[in-house]
PDB file of C-alpha atoms in Angstrom:
ATOM      1  CA  MET A   1     -17.151  34.807 -33.395  1.00  0.00           C
ATOM      2  CA  ARG A   2     -14.216  35.945 -30.641  1.00  0.00           C
ATOM      3  CA  LYS A   3     -15.537  32.641 -28.854  1.00  0.00           C
ATOM      4  CA  ILE A   4     -15.100  30.165 -31.412  1.00  0.00           C
ATOM      5  CA  LEU A   5     -11.855  31.846 -32.519  1.00  0.00           C
ATOM      6  CA  LEU A   6     -10.442  31.116 -29.142  1.00  0.00           C
ATOM      7  CA  LEU A   7     -12.247  27.812 -28.755  1.00  0.00           C
ATOM      8  CA  LEU A   8     -10.234  26.853 -31.802  1.00  0.00           C
ATOM      9  CA  THR A   9      -7.421  27.649 -31.029  1.00  0.00           C
ATOM     10  CA  VAL A  10      -7.205  26.172 -27.652  1.00  0.00           C
ATOM     11  CA  ILE A  11      -8.302  22.874 -29.049  1.00  0.00           C
ATOM     12  CA  SER A  12      -5.566  23.335 -31.748  1.00  0.00           C
ATOM     13  CA  THR A  13      -2.691  23.806 -29.291  1.00  0.00           C
ATOM     14  CA  LEU A  14      -4.102  20.714 -27.187  1.00  0.00           C
ATOM     15  CA  GLN A  15      -3.744  18.176 -30.541  1.00  0.00           C
ATOM     16  CA  PHE A  16       0.023  19.362 -30.412  1.00  0.00           C
ATOM     17  CA  THR A  17       0.940  19.385 -26.763  1.00  0.00           C
ATOM     18  CA  ASN A  18       3.057  15.975 -25.982  1.00  0.00           C
ATOM     19  CA  VAL A  19       1.532  15.328 -22.674  1.00  0.00           C
ATOM     20  CA  SER A  20       3.127  12.887 -20.494  1.00  0.00           C
ATOM     21  CA  ALA A  21       1.899  11.099 -17.147  1.00  0.00           C
ATOM     22  CA  GLN A  22       4.823  11.172 -14.621  1.00  0.00           C
ATOM     23  CA  LYS A  23       6.187   6.917 -14.336  1.00  0.00           C
ATOM     24  CA  THR A  24       7.485   7.540 -11.240  1.00  0.00           C
ATOM     25  CA  PHE A  25       6.967   9.743  -7.561  1.00  0.00           C
ATOM     26  CA  THR A  26       9.955  10.747  -5.337  1.00  0.00           C
ATOM     27  CA  VAL A  27       8.753  10.271  -1.296  1.00  0.00           C
ATOM     28  CA  ASP A  28      11.583  10.927   1.028  1.00  0.00           C
ATOM     29  CA  GLY A  29      14.355  10.171  -1.390  1.00  0.00           C
ATOM     30  CA  VAL A  30      12.298   6.770  -2.176  1.00  0.00           C
ATOM     31  CA  ILE A  31      11.281   6.410  -6.301  1.00  0.00           C
ATOM     32  CA  LEU A  32       7.783   4.512  -6.239  1.00  0.00           C
ATOM     33  CA  PRO A  33       6.416   3.826  -9.697  1.00  0.00           C
ATOM     34  CA  ARG A  34       3.156   5.124 -10.697  1.00  0.00           C
ATOM     35  CA  THR A  35       2.024   1.552 -11.423  1.00  0.00           C
ATOM     36  CA  ILE A  36       2.400  -1.917 -10.298  1.00  0.00           C
ATOM     37  CA  LYS A  37       1.082  -5.193 -11.902  1.00  0.00           C
ATOM     38  CA  PHE A  38      -0.245  -8.059  -9.996  1.00  0.00           C
ATOM     39  CA  GLN A  39      -2.012 -10.823 -11.801  1.00  0.00           C
ATOM     40  CA  ASN A  40      -2.244  -9.081 -14.843  1.00  0.00           C
ATOM     41  CA  LYS A  41      -3.693  -6.157 -13.431  1.00  0.00           C
ATOM     42  CA  THR A  42      -2.218  -2.840 -12.926  1.00  0.00           C
ATOM     43  CA  LEU A  43      -2.756  -0.986 -10.038  1.00  0.00           C
ATOM     44  CA  SER A  44      -1.874   2.451  -9.231  1.00  0.00           C
ATOM     45  CA  LEU A  45      -0.394   4.732  -6.875  1.00  0.00           C
ATOM     46  CA  ASN A  46      -3.108   5.845  -4.632  1.00  0.00           C
ATOM     47  CA  GLY A  47      -0.260   7.508  -1.558  1.00  0.00           C
ATOM     48  CA  ALA A  48       2.094   7.377  -0.356  1.00  0.00           C
ATOM     49  CA  GLY A  49       3.862   8.868   2.743  1.00  0.00           C
ATOM     50  CA  GLY A  50       7.060   8.271   4.944  1.00  0.00           C
ATOM     51  CA  ARG A  51       9.809   7.989   8.508  1.00  0.00           C
ATOM     52  CA  SER A  52       6.583   8.061  10.677  1.00  0.00           C
ATOM     53  CA  LYS A  53       7.379   7.949  14.221  1.00  0.00           C
ATOM     54  CA  LEU A  54       4.330   5.692  15.504  1.00  0.00           C
ATOM     55  CA  TRP A  55       5.717   3.368  12.848  1.00  0.00           C
ATOM     56  CA  LEU A  56       9.038   2.381  12.013  1.00  0.00           C
ATOM     57  CA  GLY A  57      10.555   5.640  11.077  1.00  0.00           C
ATOM     58  CA  SER A  58      12.894   4.287   8.469  1.00  0.00           C
ATOM     59  CA  CYS A  59      10.954   3.450   5.717  1.00  0.00           C
ATOM     60  CA  VAL A  60       8.484   4.835   3.112  1.00  0.00           C
ATOM     61  CA  GLN A  61       4.942   3.217   2.718  1.00  0.00           C
ATOM     62  CA  SER A  62       2.944   3.249  -0.407  1.00  0.00           C
ATOM     63  CA  LEU A  63      -0.905   2.247  -1.241  1.00  0.00           C
ATOM     64  CA  TYR A  64      -1.638   1.054  -4.722  1.00  0.00           C
ATOM     65  CA  LEU A  65      -5.332   0.246  -5.383  1.00  0.00           C
ATOM     66  CA  SER A  66      -7.130  -0.786  -8.840  1.00  0.00           C
ATOM     67  CA  GLN A  67      -9.776   1.900  -8.116  1.00  0.00           C
ATOM     68  CA  LEU A  68      -8.264   4.733  -6.821  1.00  0.00           C
ATOM     69  CA  THR A  69     -10.286   6.316  -3.891  1.00  0.00           C
ATOM     70  CA  GLN A  70     -10.028   8.262  -0.325  1.00  0.00           C
ATOM     71  CA  ASP A  71     -12.263   6.127   1.424  1.00  0.00           C
ATOM     72  CA  ALA A  72     -10.637   4.281   3.398  1.00  0.00           C
ATOM     73  CA  GLU A  73     -13.731   2.073   4.858  1.00  0.00           C
ATOM     74  CA  PHE A  74     -14.453   1.244   0.997  1.00  0.00           C
ATOM     75  CA  ILE A  75     -10.754   0.193   0.252  1.00  0.00           C
ATOM     76  CA  LEU A  76     -10.803  -2.331   3.675  1.00  0.00           C
ATOM     77  CA  ASP A  77     -14.587  -3.640   2.678  1.00  0.00           C
ATOM     78  CA  SER A  78     -13.553  -3.796  -1.082  1.00  0.00           C
ATOM     79  CA  HIS A  79     -12.906  -7.117  -2.676  1.00  0.00           C
ATOM     80  CA  THR A  80     -10.267  -5.591  -5.349  1.00  0.00           C
ATOM     81  CA  GLU A  81      -6.874  -5.647  -5.737  1.00  0.00           C
ATOM     82  CA  MET A  82      -4.639  -3.812  -3.667  1.00  0.00           C
ATOM     83  CA  ALA A  83      -1.238  -3.097  -2.529  1.00  0.00           C
ATOM     84  CA  ILE A  84       1.077  -1.950   0.790  1.00  0.00           C
ATOM     85  CA  ARG A  85       4.573  -1.397  -0.308  1.00  0.00           C
ATOM     86  CA  ILE A  86       7.253  -1.057   1.999  1.00  0.00           C
ATOM     87  CA  ASN A  87      10.467   0.576   0.967  1.00  0.00           C
ATOM     88  CA  ILE A  88      13.343   0.206   3.814  1.00  0.00           C
ATOM     89  CA  THR A  89      15.476   3.456   4.332  1.00  0.00           C
ATOM     90  CA  SER A  90      17.956   2.855   6.720  1.00  0.00           C
ATOM     91  CA  SER A  91      20.313  -0.134   7.348  1.00  0.00           C
ATOM     92  CA  ILE A  92      19.150  -0.510  10.996  1.00  0.00           C
ATOM     93  CA  VAL A  93      16.028  -1.797  11.090  1.00  0.00           C
ATOM     94  CA  PRO A  94      15.666  -5.360  12.708  1.00  0.00           C
ATOM     95  CA  ALA A  95      13.110  -7.601  11.828  1.00  0.00           C
ATOM     96  CA  THR A  96      11.939  -7.972  14.907  1.00  0.00           C
ATOM     97  CA  LYS A  97      11.117  -4.523  15.088  1.00  0.00           C
ATOM     98  CA  LEU A  98       9.207  -4.790  12.096  1.00  0.00           C
ATOM     99  CA  THR A  99       7.176  -7.925  13.067  1.00  0.00           C
ATOM    100  CA  LYS A 100       6.547  -6.314  16.700  1.00  0.00           C
ATOM    101  CA  LEU A 101       5.292  -3.236  15.651  1.00  0.00           C
ATOM    102  CA  ILE A 102       3.117  -5.037  12.883  1.00  0.00           C
ATOM    103  CA  HIS A 103       1.551  -7.623  15.391  1.00  0.00           C
ATOM    104  CA  ASP A 104       1.393  -4.634  17.860  1.00  0.00           C
ATOM    105  CA  ARG A 105      -1.233  -2.659  15.161  1.00  0.00           C
ATOM    106  CA  PHE A 106      -2.224  -5.826  13.486  1.00  0.00           C
ATOM    107  CA  GLU A 107      -4.478  -6.633  17.457  1.00  0.00           C
ATOM    108  CA  LYS A 108      -5.670  -2.998  17.616  1.00  0.00           C
ATOM    109  CA  SER A 109      -7.031  -3.518  13.773  1.00  0.00           C
ATOM    110  CA  ALA A 110      -8.676  -6.926  14.250  1.00  0.00           C
ATOM    111  CA  GLY A 111     -10.550  -6.088  17.816  1.00  0.00           C
ATOM    112  CA  ASN A 112     -12.281  -8.823  18.912  1.00  0.00           C
ATOM    113  CA  ASN A 113     -11.193 -11.295  15.783  1.00  0.00           C
ATOM    114  CA  MET A 114      -7.470 -11.259  17.067  1.00  0.00           C
ATOM    115  CA  GLU A 115      -7.734 -14.918  18.354  1.00  0.00           C
ATOM    116  CA  LEU A 116      -9.045 -15.936  14.776  1.00  0.00           C
ATOM    117  CA  LEU A 117      -6.474 -14.240  13.035  1.00  0.00           C
ATOM    118  CA  ARG A 118      -3.509 -15.042  15.468  1.00  0.00           C
ATOM    119  CA  SER A 119      -1.892 -18.427  13.894  1.00  0.00           C
ATOM    120  CA  ARG A 120      -2.423 -16.562  10.246  1.00  0.00           C
ATOM    121  CA  LEU A 121      -0.674 -13.100  12.259  1.00  0.00           C
ATOM    122  CA  GLU A 122       1.679 -15.822  13.055  1.00  0.00           C
ATOM    123  CA  ASP A 123       2.885 -16.936   9.695  1.00  0.00           C
ATOM    124  CA  PHE A 124       2.605 -13.259   8.882  1.00  0.00           C
ATOM    125  CA  ASN A 125       5.088 -12.500  10.705  1.00  0.00           C
ATOM    126  CA  ASN A 126       7.664 -15.561   9.740  1.00  0.00           C
ATOM    127  CA  MET A 127       6.975 -14.496   6.512  1.00  0.00           C
ATOM    128  CA  LEU A 128       8.744 -10.777   7.376  1.00  0.00           C
ATOM    129  CA  SER A 129      11.654 -12.763   9.571  1.00  0.00           C
ATOM    130  CA  GLY A 130      15.181 -12.541   8.547  1.00  0.00           C
ATOM    131  CA  GLN A 131      17.695  -9.877   7.966  1.00  0.00           C
ATOM    132  CA  ILE A 132      16.170  -6.787   6.666  1.00  0.00           C
ATOM    133  CA  SER A 133      18.604  -3.785   4.877  1.00  0.00           C
ATOM    134  CA  GLN A 134      18.505  -0.878   3.365  1.00  0.00           C
ATOM    135  CA  LYS A 135      16.346  -0.829  -0.212  1.00  0.00           C
ATOM    136  CA  ASP A 136      14.548  -3.959   0.839  1.00  0.00           C
ATOM    137  CA  ILE A 137      11.236  -3.802  -0.654  1.00  0.00           C
ATOM    138  CA  PHE A 138       8.034  -5.465   1.000  1.00  0.00           C
ATOM    139  CA  LYS A 139       4.929  -5.723  -0.845  1.00  0.00           C
ATOM    140  CA  ILE A 140       1.968  -6.995   0.849  1.00  0.00           C
ATOM    141  CA  ILE A 141      -0.693  -7.657  -1.741  1.00  0.00           C
ATOM    142  CA  TYR A 142      -4.310  -8.934  -1.745  1.00  0.00           C
ATOM    143  CA  SER A 143      -5.606 -11.237  -4.300  1.00  0.00           C
ATOM    144  CA  PRO A 144      -9.457 -11.142  -4.166  1.00  0.00           C
ATOM    145  CA  ILE A 145      -9.467 -13.995  -6.928  1.00  0.00           C
ATOM    146  CA  ASP A 146      -8.675 -16.359  -4.013  1.00  0.00           C
ATOM    147  CA  SER A 147      -9.084 -13.811  -0.976  1.00  0.00           C
ATOM    148  CA  THR A 148      -5.258 -14.286  -0.043  1.00  0.00           C
ATOM    149  CA  VAL A 149      -2.812 -11.685   1.030  1.00  0.00           C
ATOM    150  CA  TRP A 150       0.416 -12.638  -1.159  1.00  0.00           C
ATOM    151  CA  VAL A 151       3.960 -11.374   1.061  1.00  0.00           C
ATOM    152  CA  TYR A 152       6.513 -10.595  -1.309  1.00  0.00           C
ATOM    153  CA  LYS A 153      10.490  -9.229  -0.060  1.00  0.00           C
ATOM    154  CA  ASN A 154      12.728  -8.265  -2.943  1.00  0.00           C
ATOM    155  CA  ASN A 155      10.057  -9.610  -5.478  1.00  0.00           C
ATOM    156  CA  ILE A 156      10.194 -13.127  -4.223  1.00  0.00           C
ATOM    157  CA  LEU A 157       7.173 -14.287  -2.960  1.00  0.00           C
ATOM    158  CA  LYS A 158       7.658 -15.713   0.949  1.00  0.00           C
ATOM    159  CA  GLY A 159       3.821 -17.207   1.203  1.00  0.00           C
ATOM    160  CA  LYS A 160       0.475 -16.566   1.062  1.00  0.00           C
ATOM    161  CA  ILE A 161      -2.426 -16.040   3.740  1.00  0.00           C
ATOM    162  CA  LYS A 162      -5.849 -17.111   3.096  1.00  0.00           C
ATOM    163  CA  GLY A 163      -9.057 -14.561   4.364  1.00  0.00           C
ATOM    164  CA  ASP A 164     -11.005 -11.319   3.444  1.00  0.00           C
ATOM    165  CA  ASP A 165     -10.741 -10.729   7.478  1.00  0.00           C
ATOM    166  CA  PHE A 166      -6.674 -11.092   7.322  1.00  0.00           C
ATOM    167  CA  LYS A 167      -6.724  -8.559   4.843  1.00  0.00           C
ATOM    168  CA  LYS A 168      -9.138  -6.341   6.043  1.00  0.00           C
ATOM    169  CA  ALA A 169      -7.027  -6.385   9.783  1.00  0.00           C
ATOM    170  CA  LEU A 170      -3.667  -6.024   7.944  1.00  0.00           C
ATOM    171  CA  PHE A 171      -4.816  -3.100   5.695  1.00  0.00           C
ATOM    172  CA  GLY A 172      -6.583  -1.819   8.935  1.00  0.00           C
ATOM    173  CA  ILE A 173      -3.198  -1.343  10.413  1.00  0.00           C
ATOM    174  CA  TRP A 174      -3.086   1.930   7.994  1.00  0.00           C
ATOM    175  CA  LEU A 175      -6.442   2.385   6.990  1.00  0.00           C
ATOM    176  CA  SER A 176      -8.544   1.505  10.088  1.00  0.00           C
ATOM    177  CA  ASN A 177     -10.518   4.027  12.187  1.00  0.00           C
ATOM    178  CA  LYS A 178      -7.255   3.537  14.794  1.00  0.00           C
ATOM    179  CA  PRO A 179      -4.214   3.891  12.744  1.00  0.00           C
ATOM    180  CA  ALA A 180      -1.106   3.726  13.410  1.00  0.00           C
ATOM    181  CA  ASP A 181      -0.379   7.017  12.194  1.00  0.00           C
ATOM    182  CA  GLU A 182      -3.103   9.304  11.184  1.00  0.00           C
ATOM    183  CA  LYS A 183      -0.989  11.604   9.237  1.00  0.00           C
ATOM    184  CA  LEU A 184       0.039   8.695   7.147  1.00  0.00           C
ATOM    185  CA  LYS A 185      -2.815   6.642   6.605  1.00  0.00           C
ATOM    186  CA  ASN A 186      -4.148  10.568   4.895  1.00  0.00           C
ATOM    187  CA  GLN A 187      -0.904  10.238   3.043  1.00  0.00           C
ATOM    188  CA  LEU A 188      -1.966   6.898   1.733  1.00  0.00           C
ATOM    189  CA  LEU A 189      -5.056   8.189   0.978  1.00  0.00           C
ATOM    190  CA  GLY A 190      -4.067  10.484  -1.026  1.00  0.00           C
ATOM    191  CA  LYS A 191      -5.052  13.886   1.242  1.00  0.00           C
TER     192      LYS A 191
END
């Protein structure tokens, strides 16, 4: 009888409790949305981290997925929507530093496929060139519909790059077995 009364009390309490999910998260002073929209799909924040010594040291990076997981290999092999969001937090980030870091890390991630990907990496780097200012936001989004990586700067589409192989090497910068920063990888995976 006590158990039944306790159960009824819990159930009635839950019915009147107003639960609201967080709509944003703050990482190193940067407010990140819990979800982002892309091609009528909702991508959810999987994890985020910032100020990596091996990376830019002046940004917050976040990973958004259509299927949340802590399995990096699954993400890299997946043909589902995914996004890396880079929030610039310092006013002293030359575009050349950003593109050089991505180029160096991309080469490690691509391994033996680098020659096949080189021209697409050059196109990608050109999309990141130009003035970079504090509060700029880059979104790198993979679309499985046409197997392309879409590159946005401050919600303006800079271009698209074809290929699952390119997506895997690019996202591998952060999620491969030899990521740019192991701590950041774990943060992006929500570990």
